Amino acid sequence: MSRLDTLQASLQTILGASIKKLVRDRGEITVTVAAADYLGAARTLRDHSELKFEQLMDLCGVDYFSYRNQPWDGPRYCVVLHLLSISHNWRVRLKVFAPDDDVPVMASVTEIWSAANWFEREAFDLYGIVFEGHLDLRRILTDYGFIGHPMRKDFPVSGHVEMRYDDEKKRVIYQPVTIEPREITPRVVREEKYGGV
């Protein structure tokens, strides 16, 4: 029995019915749980002696809108955690989908892994995922006056507003975007004899 077999068996036994989906691919295990089971599963993954995922390596948001350029059937926003067990020297990926696409809300895991603090702020800033229980949920990468969430797939590439320094007012001002949208066609497509072919 390989280490991955042992980990999979432990996950299935310990998390049991809270696992909605378990995928084993390329030597990695991804466990998907429901939003209602998220905090309990996270705490179990950290505290159970057979699992002991003490370290949160990464937490990020994902927008499944038109996933792989195809219509997506299911919740749109997902939170993905990469966990490491230093004690057992193994890893697992934990996924959970926000039940509401209009207002994606998830529980915060900052009390379980303090490293989640800035990761959750980033997912909030870039995807608009609200983490209930986070004590300092505010933007971390975009400006305070920024409108929208730039990593959402329906966010315009040019954005909604631009900022510039106004010499007359002696301050930075925000104004609607003045960039004209254009379609960029790669050179290899628009030139028949590109590269001597």
PDB file of N, CA and C in Angstrom, residues 4 7-8 11-12 15 18-33 45 53 64 67 78-83 91-97:
ATOM      1  N   LEU A   4       0.128   7.343  -0.784  1.00  0.00           N
ATOM      2  CA  LEU A   4      -1.070   7.998  -1.314  1.00  0.00           C
ATOM      3  C   LEU A   4      -2.316   7.150  -1.031  1.00  0.00           C
ATOM      4  N   LEU A   7      -3.119   7.744   2.630  1.00  0.00           N
ATOM      5  CA  LEU A   7      -3.751   9.053   2.810  1.00  0.00           C
ATOM      6  C   LEU A   7      -5.196   9.037   2.326  1.00  0.00           C
ATOM      7  N   GLN A   8      -5.426   8.459   1.155  1.00  0.00           N
ATOM      8  CA  GLN A   8      -6.788   8.399   0.618  1.00  0.00           C
ATOM      9  C   GLN A   8      -7.713   7.625   1.550  1.00  0.00           C
ATOM     10  N   LEU A  11      -8.448   9.747   4.632  1.00  0.00           N
ATOM     11  CA  LEU A  11      -9.381  10.844   4.315  1.00  0.00           C
ATOM     12  C   LEU A  11     -10.813  10.326   4.201  1.00  0.00           C
ATOM     13  N   GLN A  12     -10.983   9.210   3.488  1.00  0.00           N
ATOM     14  CA  GLN A  12     -12.326   8.653   3.293  1.00  0.00           C
ATOM     15  C   GLN A  12     -12.929   8.182   4.614  1.00  0.00           C
ATOM     16  N   LEU A  15     -13.093  11.783   7.127  1.00  0.00           N
ATOM     17  CA  LEU A  15     -14.028  12.820   6.678  1.00  0.00           C
ATOM     18  C   LEU A  15     -15.378  12.234   6.275  1.00  0.00           C
ATOM     19  N   SER A  18     -18.782  13.891   4.670  1.00  0.00           N
ATOM     20  CA  SER A  18     -18.575  15.305   4.326  1.00  0.00           C
ATOM     21  C   SER A  18     -17.830  15.455   2.999  1.00  0.00           C
ATOM     22  N   ILE A  19     -17.246  14.366   2.492  1.00  0.00           N
ATOM     23  CA  ILE A  19     -16.588  14.420   1.178  1.00  0.00           C
ATOM     24  C   ILE A  19     -17.653  14.343   0.086  1.00  0.00           C
ATOM     25  N   LYS A  20     -17.744  15.400  -0.720  1.00  0.00           N
ATOM     26  CA  LYS A  20     -18.653  15.387  -1.867  1.00  0.00           C
ATOM     27  C   LYS A  20     -17.980  14.721  -3.070  1.00  0.00           C
ATOM     28  N   LYS A  21     -16.650  14.931  -3.162  1.00  0.00           N
ATOM     29  CA  LYS A  21     -15.911  14.385  -4.297  1.00  0.00           C
ATOM     30  C   LYS A  21     -14.453  14.224  -3.883  1.00  0.00           C
ATOM     31  N   LEU A  22     -13.854  13.119  -4.274  1.00  0.00           N
ATOM     32  CA  LEU A  22     -12.433  12.893  -4.047  1.00  0.00           C
ATOM     33  C   LEU A  22     -11.808  12.507  -5.381  1.00  0.00           C
ATOM     34  N   VAL A  23     -10.818  13.273  -5.812  1.00  0.00           N
ATOM     35  CA  VAL A  23     -10.147  13.010  -7.090  1.00  0.00           C
ATOM     36  C   VAL A  23      -8.681  12.745  -6.813  1.00  0.00           C
ATOM     37  N   ARG A  24      -8.195  11.661  -7.387  1.00  0.00           N
ATOM     38  CA  ARG A  24      -6.781  11.313  -7.282  1.00  0.00           C
ATOM     39  C   ARG A  24      -6.206  11.361  -8.692  1.00  0.00           C
ATOM     40  N   ASP A  25      -5.306  12.307  -8.915  1.00  0.00           N
ATOM     41  CA  ASP A  25      -4.770  12.521 -10.259  1.00  0.00           C
ATOM     42  C   ASP A  25      -3.349  13.065 -10.154  1.00  0.00           C
ATOM     43  N   ARG A  26      -2.452  12.535 -10.954  1.00  0.00           N
ATOM     44  CA  ARG A  26      -1.062  12.984 -11.012  1.00  0.00           C
ATOM     45  C   ARG A  26      -0.369  12.948  -9.647  1.00  0.00           C
ATOM     46  N   GLY A  27      -0.685  11.949  -8.865  1.00  0.00           N
ATOM     47  CA  GLY A  27      -0.046  11.781  -7.566  1.00  0.00           C
ATOM     48  C   GLY A  27      -0.523  12.758  -6.510  1.00  0.00           C
ATOM     49  N   GLU A  28      -1.689  13.381  -6.742  1.00  0.00           N
ATOM     50  CA  GLU A  28      -2.256  14.336  -5.791  1.00  0.00           C
ATOM     51  C   GLU A  28      -3.702  13.977  -5.486  1.00  0.00           C
ATOM     52  N   ILE A  29      -4.142  14.344  -4.297  1.00  0.00           N
ATOM     53  CA  ILE A  29      -5.528  14.105  -3.906  1.00  0.00           C
ATOM     54  C   ILE A  29      -6.224  15.439  -3.697  1.00  0.00           C
ATOM     55  N   THR A  30      -7.393  15.581  -4.315  1.00  0.00           N
ATOM     56  CA  THR A  30      -8.232  16.761  -4.144  1.00  0.00           C
ATOM     57  C   THR A  30      -9.541  16.317  -3.524  1.00  0.00           C
ATOM     58  N   VAL A  31      -9.883  16.941  -2.400  1.00  0.00           N
ATOM     59  CA  VAL A  31     -11.120  16.642  -1.697  1.00  0.00           C
ATOM     60  C   VAL A  31     -12.026  17.860  -1.791  1.00  0.00           C
ATOM     61  N   THR A  32     -13.268  17.647  -2.238  1.00  0.00           N
ATOM     62  CA  THR A  32     -14.257  18.720  -2.289  1.00  0.00           C
ATOM     63  C   THR A  32     -15.296  18.460  -1.207  1.00  0.00           C
ATOM     64  N   VAL A  33     -15.578  19.510  -0.418  1.00  0.00           N
ATOM     65  CA  VAL A  33     -16.597  19.417   0.628  1.00  0.00           C
ATOM     66  C   VAL A  33     -17.631  20.518   0.410  1.00  0.00           C
ATOM     67  N   LEU A  45      -8.982  18.088   9.401  1.00  0.00           N
ATOM     68  CA  LEU A  45      -7.741  17.890   8.647  1.00  0.00           C
ATOM     69  C   LEU A  45      -6.530  18.357   9.456  1.00  0.00           C
ATOM     70  N   PHE A  53      -2.702  18.000   9.143  1.00  0.00           N
ATOM     71  CA  PHE A  53      -2.316  19.018   8.166  1.00  0.00           C
ATOM     72  C   PHE A  53      -2.144  20.339   8.917  1.00  0.00           C
ATOM     73  N   TYR A  64     -15.232  29.829 -11.884  1.00  0.00           N
ATOM     74  CA  TYR A  64     -15.514  28.770 -12.856  1.00  0.00           C
ATOM     75  C   TYR A  64     -16.432  29.232 -13.985  1.00  0.00           C
ATOM     76  N   TYR A  67     -15.777  27.806 -17.545  1.00  0.00           N
ATOM     77  CA  TYR A  67     -14.607  26.989 -17.252  1.00  0.00           C
ATOM     78  C   TYR A  67     -14.160  26.228 -18.490  1.00  0.00           C
ATOM     79  N   CYS A  78     -15.132  29.264  -6.177  1.00  0.00           N
ATOM     80  CA  CYS A  78     -14.555  28.176  -5.393  1.00  0.00           C
ATOM     81  C   CYS A  78     -13.373  28.710  -4.599  1.00  0.00           C
ATOM     82  N   VAL A  79     -13.187  28.165  -3.408  1.00  0.00           N
ATOM     83  CA  VAL A  79     -12.002  28.446  -2.609  1.00  0.00           C
ATOM     84  C   VAL A  79     -11.197  27.149  -2.564  1.00  0.00           C
ATOM     85  N   VAL A  80      -9.908  27.267  -2.866  1.00  0.00           N
ATOM     86  CA  VAL A  80      -9.023  26.100  -2.933  1.00  0.00           C
ATOM     87  C   VAL A  80      -7.890  26.285  -1.925  1.00  0.00           C
ATOM     88  N   LEU A  81      -7.691  25.280  -1.073  1.00  0.00           N
ATOM     89  CA  LEU A  81      -6.622  25.306  -0.084  1.00  0.00           C
ATOM     90  C   LEU A  81      -5.628  24.200  -0.393  1.00  0.00           C
ATOM     91  N   HIS A  82      -4.345  24.486  -0.245  1.00  0.00           N
ATOM     92  CA  HIS A  82      -3.296  23.484  -0.350  1.00  0.00           C
ATOM     93  C   HIS A  82      -2.709  23.307   1.043  1.00  0.00           C
ATOM     94  N   LEU A  83      -2.804  22.098   1.552  1.00  0.00           N
ATOM     95  CA  LEU A  83      -2.395  21.815   2.932  1.00  0.00           C
ATOM     96  C   LEU A  83      -1.216  20.846   2.965  1.00  0.00           C
ATOM     97  N   ARG A  91       0.506  15.868   1.351  1.00  0.00           N
ATOM     98  CA  ARG A  91      -0.253  17.064   0.984  1.00  0.00           C
ATOM     99  C   ARG A  91      -1.651  16.676   0.531  1.00  0.00           C
ATOM    100  N   VAL A  92      -2.555  17.659   0.636  1.00  0.00           N
ATOM    101  CA  VAL A  92      -3.905  17.474   0.110  1.00  0.00           C
ATOM    102  C   VAL A  92      -4.416  18.830  -0.364  1.00  0.00           C
ATOM    103  N   ARG A  93      -5.277  18.784  -1.353  1.00  0.00           N
ATOM    104  CA  ARG A  93      -5.955  19.989  -1.843  1.00  0.00           C
ATOM    105  C   ARG A  93      -7.406  19.908  -1.390  1.00  0.00           C
ATOM    106  N   LEU A  94      -7.892  20.971  -0.761  1.00  0.00           N
ATOM    107  CA  LEU A  94      -9.276  21.037  -0.282  1.00  0.00           C
ATOM    108  C   LEU A  94     -10.016  22.099  -1.080  1.00  0.00           C
ATOM    109  N   LYS A  95     -11.163  21.714  -1.642  1.00  0.00           N
ATOM    110  CA  LYS A  95     -11.969  22.649  -2.433  1.00  0.00           C
ATOM    111  C   LYS A  95     -13.356  22.780  -1.829  1.00  0.00           C
ATOM    112  N   VAL A  96     -13.885  24.006  -1.895  1.00  0.00           N
ATOM    113  CA  VAL A  96     -15.244  24.262  -1.429  1.00  0.00           C
ATOM    114  C   VAL A  96     -15.847  25.364  -2.298  1.00  0.00           C
ATOM    115  N   PHE A  97     -17.083  25.149  -2.740  1.00  0.00           N
ATOM    116  CA  PHE A  97     -17.770  26.117  -3.594  1.00  0.00           C
ATOM    117  C   PHE A  97     -18.711  26.973  -2.765  1.00  0.00           C
TER     118      PHE A  97
END
